[in-house]
Coordinates of C-alpha atoms and ligand atoms in Angstrom, one line a residue:
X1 CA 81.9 110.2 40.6
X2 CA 83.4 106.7 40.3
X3 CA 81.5 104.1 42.7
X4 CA 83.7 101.5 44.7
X5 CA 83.5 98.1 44.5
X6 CA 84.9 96.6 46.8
X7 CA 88.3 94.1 45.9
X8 CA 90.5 91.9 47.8
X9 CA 94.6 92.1 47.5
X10 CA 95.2 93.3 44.0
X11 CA 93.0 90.7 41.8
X12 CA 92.3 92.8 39.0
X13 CA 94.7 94.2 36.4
X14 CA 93.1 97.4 37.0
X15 CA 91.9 100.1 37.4
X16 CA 91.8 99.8 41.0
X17 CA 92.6 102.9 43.5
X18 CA 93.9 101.9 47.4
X19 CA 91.6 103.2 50.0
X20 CA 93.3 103.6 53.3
X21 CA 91.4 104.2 56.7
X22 CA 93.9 105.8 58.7
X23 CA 95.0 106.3 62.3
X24 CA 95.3 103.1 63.5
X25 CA 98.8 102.3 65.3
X26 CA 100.7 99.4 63.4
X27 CA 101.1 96.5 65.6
X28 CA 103.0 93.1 64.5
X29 CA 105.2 91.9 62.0
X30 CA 106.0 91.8 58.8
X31 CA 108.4 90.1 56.2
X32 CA 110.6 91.6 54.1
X33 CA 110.9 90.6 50.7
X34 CA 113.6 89.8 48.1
X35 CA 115.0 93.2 47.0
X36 CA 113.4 94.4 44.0
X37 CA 116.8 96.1 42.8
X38 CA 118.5 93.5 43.0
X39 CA 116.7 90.9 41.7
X40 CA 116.2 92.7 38.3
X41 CA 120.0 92.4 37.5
X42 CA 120.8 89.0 38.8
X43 CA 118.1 87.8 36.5
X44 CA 119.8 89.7 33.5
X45 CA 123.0 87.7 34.7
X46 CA 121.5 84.8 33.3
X47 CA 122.1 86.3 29.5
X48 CA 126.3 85.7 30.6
X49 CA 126.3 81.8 30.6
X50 CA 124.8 78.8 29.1
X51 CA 124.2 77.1 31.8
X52 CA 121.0 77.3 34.5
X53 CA 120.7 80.7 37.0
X54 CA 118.9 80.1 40.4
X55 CA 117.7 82.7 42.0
X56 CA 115.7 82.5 45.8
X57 CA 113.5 85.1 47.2
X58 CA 112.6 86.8 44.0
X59 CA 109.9 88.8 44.7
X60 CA 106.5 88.7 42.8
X61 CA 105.9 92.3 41.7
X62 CA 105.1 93.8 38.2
X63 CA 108.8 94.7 37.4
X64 CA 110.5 91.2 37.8
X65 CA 107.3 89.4 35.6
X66 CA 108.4 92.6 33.1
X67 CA 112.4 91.6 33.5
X68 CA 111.0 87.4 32.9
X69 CA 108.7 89.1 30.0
X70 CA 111.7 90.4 28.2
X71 CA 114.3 87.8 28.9
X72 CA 111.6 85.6 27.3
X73 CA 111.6 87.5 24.5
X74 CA 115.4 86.9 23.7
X75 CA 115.0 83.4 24.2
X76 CA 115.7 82.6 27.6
X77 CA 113.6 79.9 29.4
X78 CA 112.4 81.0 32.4
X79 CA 111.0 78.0 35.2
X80 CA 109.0 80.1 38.2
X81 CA 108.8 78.3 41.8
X82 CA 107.1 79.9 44.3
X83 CA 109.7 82.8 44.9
X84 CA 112.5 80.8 42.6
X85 CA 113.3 81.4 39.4
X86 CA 115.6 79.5 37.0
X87 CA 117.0 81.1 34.1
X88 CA 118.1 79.1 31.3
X89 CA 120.2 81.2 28.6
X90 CA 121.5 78.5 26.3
X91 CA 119.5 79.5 23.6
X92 CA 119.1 83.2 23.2
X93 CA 116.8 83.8 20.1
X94 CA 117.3 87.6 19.5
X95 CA 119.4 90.7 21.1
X96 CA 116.8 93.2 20.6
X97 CA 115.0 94.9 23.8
X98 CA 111.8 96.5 22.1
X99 CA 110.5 99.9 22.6
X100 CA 106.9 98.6 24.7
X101 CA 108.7 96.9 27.1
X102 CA 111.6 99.4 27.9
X103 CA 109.4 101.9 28.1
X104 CA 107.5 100.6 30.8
X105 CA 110.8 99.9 33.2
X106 CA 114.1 101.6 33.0
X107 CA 115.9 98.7 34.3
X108 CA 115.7 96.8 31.2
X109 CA 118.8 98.9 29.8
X110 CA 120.6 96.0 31.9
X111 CA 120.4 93.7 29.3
X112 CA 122.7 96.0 27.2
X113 CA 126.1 95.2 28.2
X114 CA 125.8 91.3 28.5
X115 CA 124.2 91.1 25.4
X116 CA 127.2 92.8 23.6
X117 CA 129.7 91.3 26.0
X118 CA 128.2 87.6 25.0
X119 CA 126.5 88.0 21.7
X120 CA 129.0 91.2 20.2
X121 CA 125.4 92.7 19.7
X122 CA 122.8 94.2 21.5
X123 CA 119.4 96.6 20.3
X124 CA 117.8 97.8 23.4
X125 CA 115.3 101.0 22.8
X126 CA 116.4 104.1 24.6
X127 CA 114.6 104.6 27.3
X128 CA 112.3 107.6 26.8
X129 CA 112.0 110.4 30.0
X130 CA 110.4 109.2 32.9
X131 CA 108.3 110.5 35.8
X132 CA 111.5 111.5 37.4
X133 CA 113.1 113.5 34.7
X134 CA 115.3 113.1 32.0
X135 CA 117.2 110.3 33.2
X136 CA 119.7 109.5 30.8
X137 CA 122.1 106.5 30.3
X138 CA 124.5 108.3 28.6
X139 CA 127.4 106.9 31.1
X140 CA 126.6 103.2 30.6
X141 CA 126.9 104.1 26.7
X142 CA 130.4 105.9 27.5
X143 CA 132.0 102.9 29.8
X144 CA 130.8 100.1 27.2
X145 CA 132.2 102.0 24.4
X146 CA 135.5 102.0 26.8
X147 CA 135.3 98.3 26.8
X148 CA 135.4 98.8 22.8
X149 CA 132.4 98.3 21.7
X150 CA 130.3 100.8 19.6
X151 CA 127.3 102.3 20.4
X152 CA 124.7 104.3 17.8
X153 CA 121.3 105.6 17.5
X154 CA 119.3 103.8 14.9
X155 CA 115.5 104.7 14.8
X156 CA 115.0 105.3 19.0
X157 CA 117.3 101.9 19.9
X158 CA 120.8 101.9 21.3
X159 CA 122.5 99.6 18.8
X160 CA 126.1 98.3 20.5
X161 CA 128.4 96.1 18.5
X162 CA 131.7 94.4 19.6
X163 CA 132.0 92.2 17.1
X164 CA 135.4 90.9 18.4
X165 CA 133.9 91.0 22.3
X166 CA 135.0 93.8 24.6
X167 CA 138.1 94.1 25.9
X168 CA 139.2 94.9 29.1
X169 CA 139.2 99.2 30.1
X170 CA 140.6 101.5 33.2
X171 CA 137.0 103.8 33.3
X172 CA 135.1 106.2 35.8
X173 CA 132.3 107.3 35.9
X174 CA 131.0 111.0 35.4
X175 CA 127.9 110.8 37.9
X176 CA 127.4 107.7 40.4
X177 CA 124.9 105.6 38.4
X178 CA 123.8 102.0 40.1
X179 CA 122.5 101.3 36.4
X180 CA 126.0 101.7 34.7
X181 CA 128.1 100.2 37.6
X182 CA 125.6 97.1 36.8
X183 CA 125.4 97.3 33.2
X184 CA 129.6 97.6 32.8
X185 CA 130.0 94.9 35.6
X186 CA 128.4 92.3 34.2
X187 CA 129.7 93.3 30.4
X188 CA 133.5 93.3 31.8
X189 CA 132.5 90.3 33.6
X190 CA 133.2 88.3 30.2
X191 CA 135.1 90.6 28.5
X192 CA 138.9 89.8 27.7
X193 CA 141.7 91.1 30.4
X194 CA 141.6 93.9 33.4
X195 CA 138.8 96.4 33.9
X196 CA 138.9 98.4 36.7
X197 CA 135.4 100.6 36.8
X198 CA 136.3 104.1 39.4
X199 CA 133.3 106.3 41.1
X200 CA 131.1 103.5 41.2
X201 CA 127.7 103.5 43.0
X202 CA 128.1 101.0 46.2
X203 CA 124.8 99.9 46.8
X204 CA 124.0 96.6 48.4
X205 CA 122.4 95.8 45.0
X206 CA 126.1 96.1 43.8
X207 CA 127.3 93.4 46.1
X208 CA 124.9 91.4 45.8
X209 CA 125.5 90.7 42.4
X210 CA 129.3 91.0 42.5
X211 CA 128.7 87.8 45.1
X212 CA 126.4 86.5 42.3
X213 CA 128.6 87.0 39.6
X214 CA 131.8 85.3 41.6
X215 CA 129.5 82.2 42.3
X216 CA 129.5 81.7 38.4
X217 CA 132.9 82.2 38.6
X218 CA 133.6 85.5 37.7
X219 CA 136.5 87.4 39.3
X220 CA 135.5 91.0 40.6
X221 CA 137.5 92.6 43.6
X222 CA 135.8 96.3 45.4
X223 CA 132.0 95.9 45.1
X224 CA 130.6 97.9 47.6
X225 CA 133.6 100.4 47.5
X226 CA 134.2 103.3 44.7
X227 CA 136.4 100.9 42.9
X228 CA 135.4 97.6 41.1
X229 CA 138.5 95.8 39.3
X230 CA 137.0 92.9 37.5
X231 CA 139.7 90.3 35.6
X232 CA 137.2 89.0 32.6
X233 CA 137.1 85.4 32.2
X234 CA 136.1 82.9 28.7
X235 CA 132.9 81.9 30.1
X236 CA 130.5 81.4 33.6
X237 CA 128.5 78.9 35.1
X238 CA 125.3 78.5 36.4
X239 CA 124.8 79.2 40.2
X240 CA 122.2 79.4 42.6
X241 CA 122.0 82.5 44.5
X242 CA 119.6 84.4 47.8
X243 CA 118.3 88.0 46.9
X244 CA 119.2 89.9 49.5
X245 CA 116.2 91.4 51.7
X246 CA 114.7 94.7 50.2
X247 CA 116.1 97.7 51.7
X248 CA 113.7 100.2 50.8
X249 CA 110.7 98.6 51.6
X250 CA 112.5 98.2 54.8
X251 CA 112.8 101.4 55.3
X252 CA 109.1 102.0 54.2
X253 CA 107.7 100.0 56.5
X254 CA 110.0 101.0 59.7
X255 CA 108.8 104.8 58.8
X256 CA 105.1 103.2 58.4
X257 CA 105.1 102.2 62.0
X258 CA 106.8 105.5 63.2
X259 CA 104.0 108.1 61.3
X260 CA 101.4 105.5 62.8
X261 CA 102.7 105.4 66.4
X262 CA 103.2 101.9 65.9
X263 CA 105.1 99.1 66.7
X264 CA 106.7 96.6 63.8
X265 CA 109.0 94.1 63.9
X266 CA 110.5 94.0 60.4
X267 CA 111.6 90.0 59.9
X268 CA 114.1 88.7 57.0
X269 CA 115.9 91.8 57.2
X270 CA 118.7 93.6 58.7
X271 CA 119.3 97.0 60.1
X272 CA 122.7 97.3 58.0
X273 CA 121.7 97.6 54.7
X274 CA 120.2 101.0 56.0
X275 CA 122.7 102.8 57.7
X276 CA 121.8 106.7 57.1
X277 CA 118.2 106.2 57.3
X278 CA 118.5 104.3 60.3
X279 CA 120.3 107.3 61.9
X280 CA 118.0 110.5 60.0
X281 CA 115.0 108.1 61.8
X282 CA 117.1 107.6 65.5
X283 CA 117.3 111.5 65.2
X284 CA 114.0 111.9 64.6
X285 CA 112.5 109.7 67.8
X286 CA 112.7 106.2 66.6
X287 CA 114.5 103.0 68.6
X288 CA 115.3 100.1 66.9
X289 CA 116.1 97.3 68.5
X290 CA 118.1 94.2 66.8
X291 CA 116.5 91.0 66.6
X292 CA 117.8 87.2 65.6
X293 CA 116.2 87.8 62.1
X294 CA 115.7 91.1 61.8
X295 CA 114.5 94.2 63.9
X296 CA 112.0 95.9 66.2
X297 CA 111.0 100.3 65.3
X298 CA 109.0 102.5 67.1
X299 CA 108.9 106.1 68.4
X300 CA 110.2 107.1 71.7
X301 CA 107.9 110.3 71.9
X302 CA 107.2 113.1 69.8
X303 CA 108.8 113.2 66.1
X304 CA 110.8 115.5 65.7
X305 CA 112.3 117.4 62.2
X306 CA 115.5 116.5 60.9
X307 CA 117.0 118.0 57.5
X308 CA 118.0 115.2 54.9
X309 CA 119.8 115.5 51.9
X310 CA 119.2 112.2 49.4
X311 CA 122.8 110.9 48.3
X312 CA 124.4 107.9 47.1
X313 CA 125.2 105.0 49.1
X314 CA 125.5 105.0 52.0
X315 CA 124.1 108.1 51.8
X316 CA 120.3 108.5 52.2
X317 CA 118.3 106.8 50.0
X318 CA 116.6 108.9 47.5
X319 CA 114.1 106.3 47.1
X320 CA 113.2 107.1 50.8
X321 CA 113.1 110.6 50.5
X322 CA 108.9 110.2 49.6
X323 CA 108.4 108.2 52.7
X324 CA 110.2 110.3 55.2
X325 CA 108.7 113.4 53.7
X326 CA 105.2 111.8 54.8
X327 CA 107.3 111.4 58.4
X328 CA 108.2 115.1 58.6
X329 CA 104.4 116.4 57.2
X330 CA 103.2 115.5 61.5
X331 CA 107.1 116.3 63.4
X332 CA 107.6 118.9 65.9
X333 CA 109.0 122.0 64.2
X334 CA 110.6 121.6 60.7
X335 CA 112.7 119.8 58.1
X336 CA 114.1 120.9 55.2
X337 CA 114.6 117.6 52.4
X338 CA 117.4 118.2 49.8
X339 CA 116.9 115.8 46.6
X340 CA 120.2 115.4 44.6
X341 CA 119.8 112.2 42.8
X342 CA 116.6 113.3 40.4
X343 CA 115.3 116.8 39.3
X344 CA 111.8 115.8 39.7
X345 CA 111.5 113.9 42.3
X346 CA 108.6 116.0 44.5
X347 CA 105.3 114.6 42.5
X348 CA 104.4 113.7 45.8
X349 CA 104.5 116.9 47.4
X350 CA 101.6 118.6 46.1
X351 CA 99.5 115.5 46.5
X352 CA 100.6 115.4 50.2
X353 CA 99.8 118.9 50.0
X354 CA 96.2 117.9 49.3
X355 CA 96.2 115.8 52.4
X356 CA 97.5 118.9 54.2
X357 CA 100.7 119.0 54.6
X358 CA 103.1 122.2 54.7
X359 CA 105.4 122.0 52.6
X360 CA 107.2 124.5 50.1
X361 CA 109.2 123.7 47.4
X362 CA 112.4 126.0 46.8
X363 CA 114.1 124.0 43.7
X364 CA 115.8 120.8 44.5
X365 CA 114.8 121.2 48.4
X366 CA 111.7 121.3 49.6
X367 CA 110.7 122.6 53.3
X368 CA 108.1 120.6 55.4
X369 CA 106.9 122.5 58.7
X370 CA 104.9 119.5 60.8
X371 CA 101.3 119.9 61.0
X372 CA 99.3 118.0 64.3
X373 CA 97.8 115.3 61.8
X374 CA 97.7 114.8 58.4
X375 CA 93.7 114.7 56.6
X376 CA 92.5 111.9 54.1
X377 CA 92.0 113.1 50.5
X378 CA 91.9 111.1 47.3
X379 CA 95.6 111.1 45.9
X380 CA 97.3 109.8 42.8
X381 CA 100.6 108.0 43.0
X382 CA 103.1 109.2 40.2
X383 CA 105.9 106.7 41.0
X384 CA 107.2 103.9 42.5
X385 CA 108.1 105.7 46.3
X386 CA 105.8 108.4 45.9
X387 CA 102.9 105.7 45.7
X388 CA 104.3 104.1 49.5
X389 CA 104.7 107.9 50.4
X390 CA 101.3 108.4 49.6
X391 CA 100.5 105.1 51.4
X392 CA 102.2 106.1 54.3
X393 CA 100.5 109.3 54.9
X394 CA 97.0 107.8 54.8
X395 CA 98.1 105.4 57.1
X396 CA 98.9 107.9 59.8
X397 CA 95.7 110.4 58.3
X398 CA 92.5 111.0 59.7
X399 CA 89.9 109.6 57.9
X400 CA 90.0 107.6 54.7
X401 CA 92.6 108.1 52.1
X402 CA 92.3 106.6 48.2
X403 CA 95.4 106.0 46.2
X404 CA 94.8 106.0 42.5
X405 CA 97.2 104.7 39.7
X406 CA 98.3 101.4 41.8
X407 CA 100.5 99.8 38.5
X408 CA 103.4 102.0 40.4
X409 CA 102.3 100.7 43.9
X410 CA 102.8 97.5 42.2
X411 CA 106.3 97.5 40.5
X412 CA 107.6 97.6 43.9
X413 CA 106.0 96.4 46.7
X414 CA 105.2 92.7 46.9
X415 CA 101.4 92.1 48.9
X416 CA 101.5 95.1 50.5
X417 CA 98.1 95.4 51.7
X418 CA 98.4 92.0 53.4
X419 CA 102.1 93.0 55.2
X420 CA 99.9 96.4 56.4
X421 CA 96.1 94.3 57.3
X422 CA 98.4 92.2 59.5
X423 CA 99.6 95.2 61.5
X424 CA 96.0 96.5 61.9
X425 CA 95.9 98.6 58.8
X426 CA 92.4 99.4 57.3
X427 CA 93.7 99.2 53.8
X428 CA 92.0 97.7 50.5
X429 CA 91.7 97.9 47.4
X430 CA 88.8 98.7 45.1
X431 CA 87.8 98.2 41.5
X432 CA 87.2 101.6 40.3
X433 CA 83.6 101.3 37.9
X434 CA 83.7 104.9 35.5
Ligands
UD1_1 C1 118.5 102.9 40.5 C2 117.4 102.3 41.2 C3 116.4 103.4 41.7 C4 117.2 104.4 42.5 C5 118.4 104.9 41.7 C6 119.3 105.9 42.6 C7 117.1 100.2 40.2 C8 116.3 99.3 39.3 N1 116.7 101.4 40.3 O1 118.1 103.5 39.3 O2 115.4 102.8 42.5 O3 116.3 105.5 42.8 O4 119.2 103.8 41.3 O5 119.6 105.3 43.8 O6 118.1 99.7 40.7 N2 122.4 109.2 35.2 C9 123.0 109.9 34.1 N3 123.5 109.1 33.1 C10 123.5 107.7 33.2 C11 122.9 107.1 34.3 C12 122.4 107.9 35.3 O7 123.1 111.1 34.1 O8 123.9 107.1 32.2 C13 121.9 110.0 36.3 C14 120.4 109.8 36.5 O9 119.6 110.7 35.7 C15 120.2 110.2 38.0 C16 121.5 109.7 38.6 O10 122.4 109.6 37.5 O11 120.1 111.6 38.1 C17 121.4 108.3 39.3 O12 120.8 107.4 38.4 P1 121.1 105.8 38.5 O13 121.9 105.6 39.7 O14 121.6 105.4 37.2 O15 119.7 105.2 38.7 P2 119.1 103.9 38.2 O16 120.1 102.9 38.1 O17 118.3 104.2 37.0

């Protein structure tokens, strides 16, 4: 049996496990951070100009010190302030993206079409599979080779070459990808003439670097609708842009105070960015109420099951789906959650099972009948959202609740144990000694 030791808010590298105490009611407030999602891409913006990139409410979490780690590697100069980073990509050094860090985050595929737009070439490893699935990026590889450039498989990296720069292209996408609509904006950003980019995902994220993108003076028409028409230009500036709030652990924390029978007021956020979830969690007994910089949640009675489907945006959020399964493990009755964005995205499920949960999984949708209260157990986190999932249950458990394999915990939520002791939360975390 390990023995605890006891930590205090995520000092060690690791390994470290979460252990939760729950039932208490969350009571307070807490601020959102910079989004996560989009942070990662405006800092790959950087790679498109010469000139400084400002970014404000950048969030300190394991991904975005990742994204800095491999934008340092080709080069770019990187100046951290508080939750402000300047990126400085006058000198880029090298176009390759290696294998150790791409395997550790997806997200670093960004890199690929600036690099090629800017450079005419670009090595970025192929991301491998991941915990949820196969995950290919097989349409950001067909819409840059629409721009003209080429892309091949040398020895496990993408290579893309437009030697010439890319060229502007009339392109849609086979399946909704944020990824792609990212990687092909900020490529066609720079690339010479019309693009116009159909079936594109429209997540905030989208628009908020669009908005980043036009501040260095790029000219792109549509984010946040299926079609993006982007007129290249020669060159961009530097800029200085906000993050906009983080969505998802918005809607974490909103469904954090519901399980709990709480009260949160969520600050440096808005109840826009969340419009599905906001009306899957009005269904199932919550009020919000609007406030000057943010919003107030809690539960108006019982909860009760509602049936979700994950979707694009605006759709609801399959990054959410982990969460609200939590939500629907105590509702009166039943819910059945229908996952359409990734084949493997129930890792949670039989880990919530362990906390005791009911919940049956009939391929992509998995049924959850609501038990009276959910028990403590020890748990292991598998991804990004099924670690808050996992979080969120043992807030709302009875007795204690220990979260191993943080390092996903920490890709995406910025002090989260802090945001959760200020609400009354008995959380902490614990150096595990084998
Ligand atoms: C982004 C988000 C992630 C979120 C996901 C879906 C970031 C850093 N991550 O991930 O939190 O869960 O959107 O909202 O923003 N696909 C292909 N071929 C491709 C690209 C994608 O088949 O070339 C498939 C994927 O396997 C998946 C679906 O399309 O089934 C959606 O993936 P995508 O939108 O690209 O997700 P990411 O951008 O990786």
């Amino acid at each position: 049996m390990p023995t605890l030791q006891k930590g205090g808010g995520g000092g060690w590298p690791m390994p470290t496990v979460l252990k939760i105490h729950g039932g208490n009611p969350l009571k307070g407030t807490i601020e959102i951070s910079g989004a996560k999602n989009s942070a990662l891409p405006l800092m790959v913006a950087c790679l498109l100009t010469d000139k400084p990139l400002t970014l404000t409410n950048v969030p300190n979490l394991a991904d975005i010190r990742t994204i800095a780690q491999l934008l340092g590697l080709l080069g770019v100069e990187c100046i951290e302030k508080g939750d402000m980073r300047t990126l400085n990509a006058a000198n880029i050094t090298s176009t390759t993206a290696p294998y150790d860090l791409v395997k550790t985050m997806r997200a670093s595929v960004l890199v690929l079409g600036p690099l090629v737009a800017r450079y005419g070439i670009a090595r970025v490893s192929l991301p491998g599979g991941c915990a949820l699935g196969a995950r290919a990026v097989d349409v950001h590889l067909e819409g840059l080779q629409a721009l003209g450039a080429t892309c091949e498989l040398e020895e496990g990296y993408i290579v893309a070459k437009a030697p010439r720069g890319l060229h502007g292209a009339h392109f849609t996408m086979r399946v909704v990808s944020v990824g792609a609509t990212e990687n092909l904006m900020l490529a066609a950003s720079i690339a010479d003439g019309q693009t116009v980019l159909r079936n594109v995902a429209r997540e905030p994220e989208i628009v908020d670097l669009a908005n980043c993108l036009n501040a260095m003076g790029a000219n792109i028409q549509g984010a946040g609708t299926d079609t993006i028409t982007i007129e290249g230009v020669k060159t961009l500036n530097g800029a200085t842009h906000k993050v906009i709030p983080d969505r998802l652990e918005t809607g974490s924390y909103a469904i954090a105070s519901l399980i709990t029978g709480g009260d949160v007021t969520l600050t440096n956020t808005s109840l826009e960015c969340l419009p599905m979830v906001r009306e899957t969690l009005e269904k199932a007994g919550a009020v919000f109420e609007d406030s000057a910089n943010g919003f107030r949640v809690y539960q108006n009675g019982p909860i009760h099951g509602v049936d979700v489907m994950t979707e694009p945006y605006p759709g609801f959020a399959t990054d959410l789906q982990a969460p609200f399964m939590a939500l629907m493990g105590i509702c009166e009755g039943a819910a059945m959650i229908t996952e359409t964005i990734f084949e493997n995205r129930f890792m949670h499920v039989p880990e919530l099972a362990r906390m005791g949960a009911n919940i049956q999984v009939h391929g992509a949708s998995a049924m959850v009948r609501g038990i009276k209260h959910l028990s403590g157990a020890p748990v292991m986190a598998t991804d990004i959202r099924a670690s808050i999932g996992l979080v969120i249950a043992g807030l709302a458990a009875k007795g204690d609740t220990t979260i191993s394999r943080l390092y996903h915990l920490d890709r995406g939520y910025e002090n989260l144990e802090a945001k959760l002791q200020a609400c009354g939360a008995v959380i902490e975390r614990h150096r595990v000694d084998a």
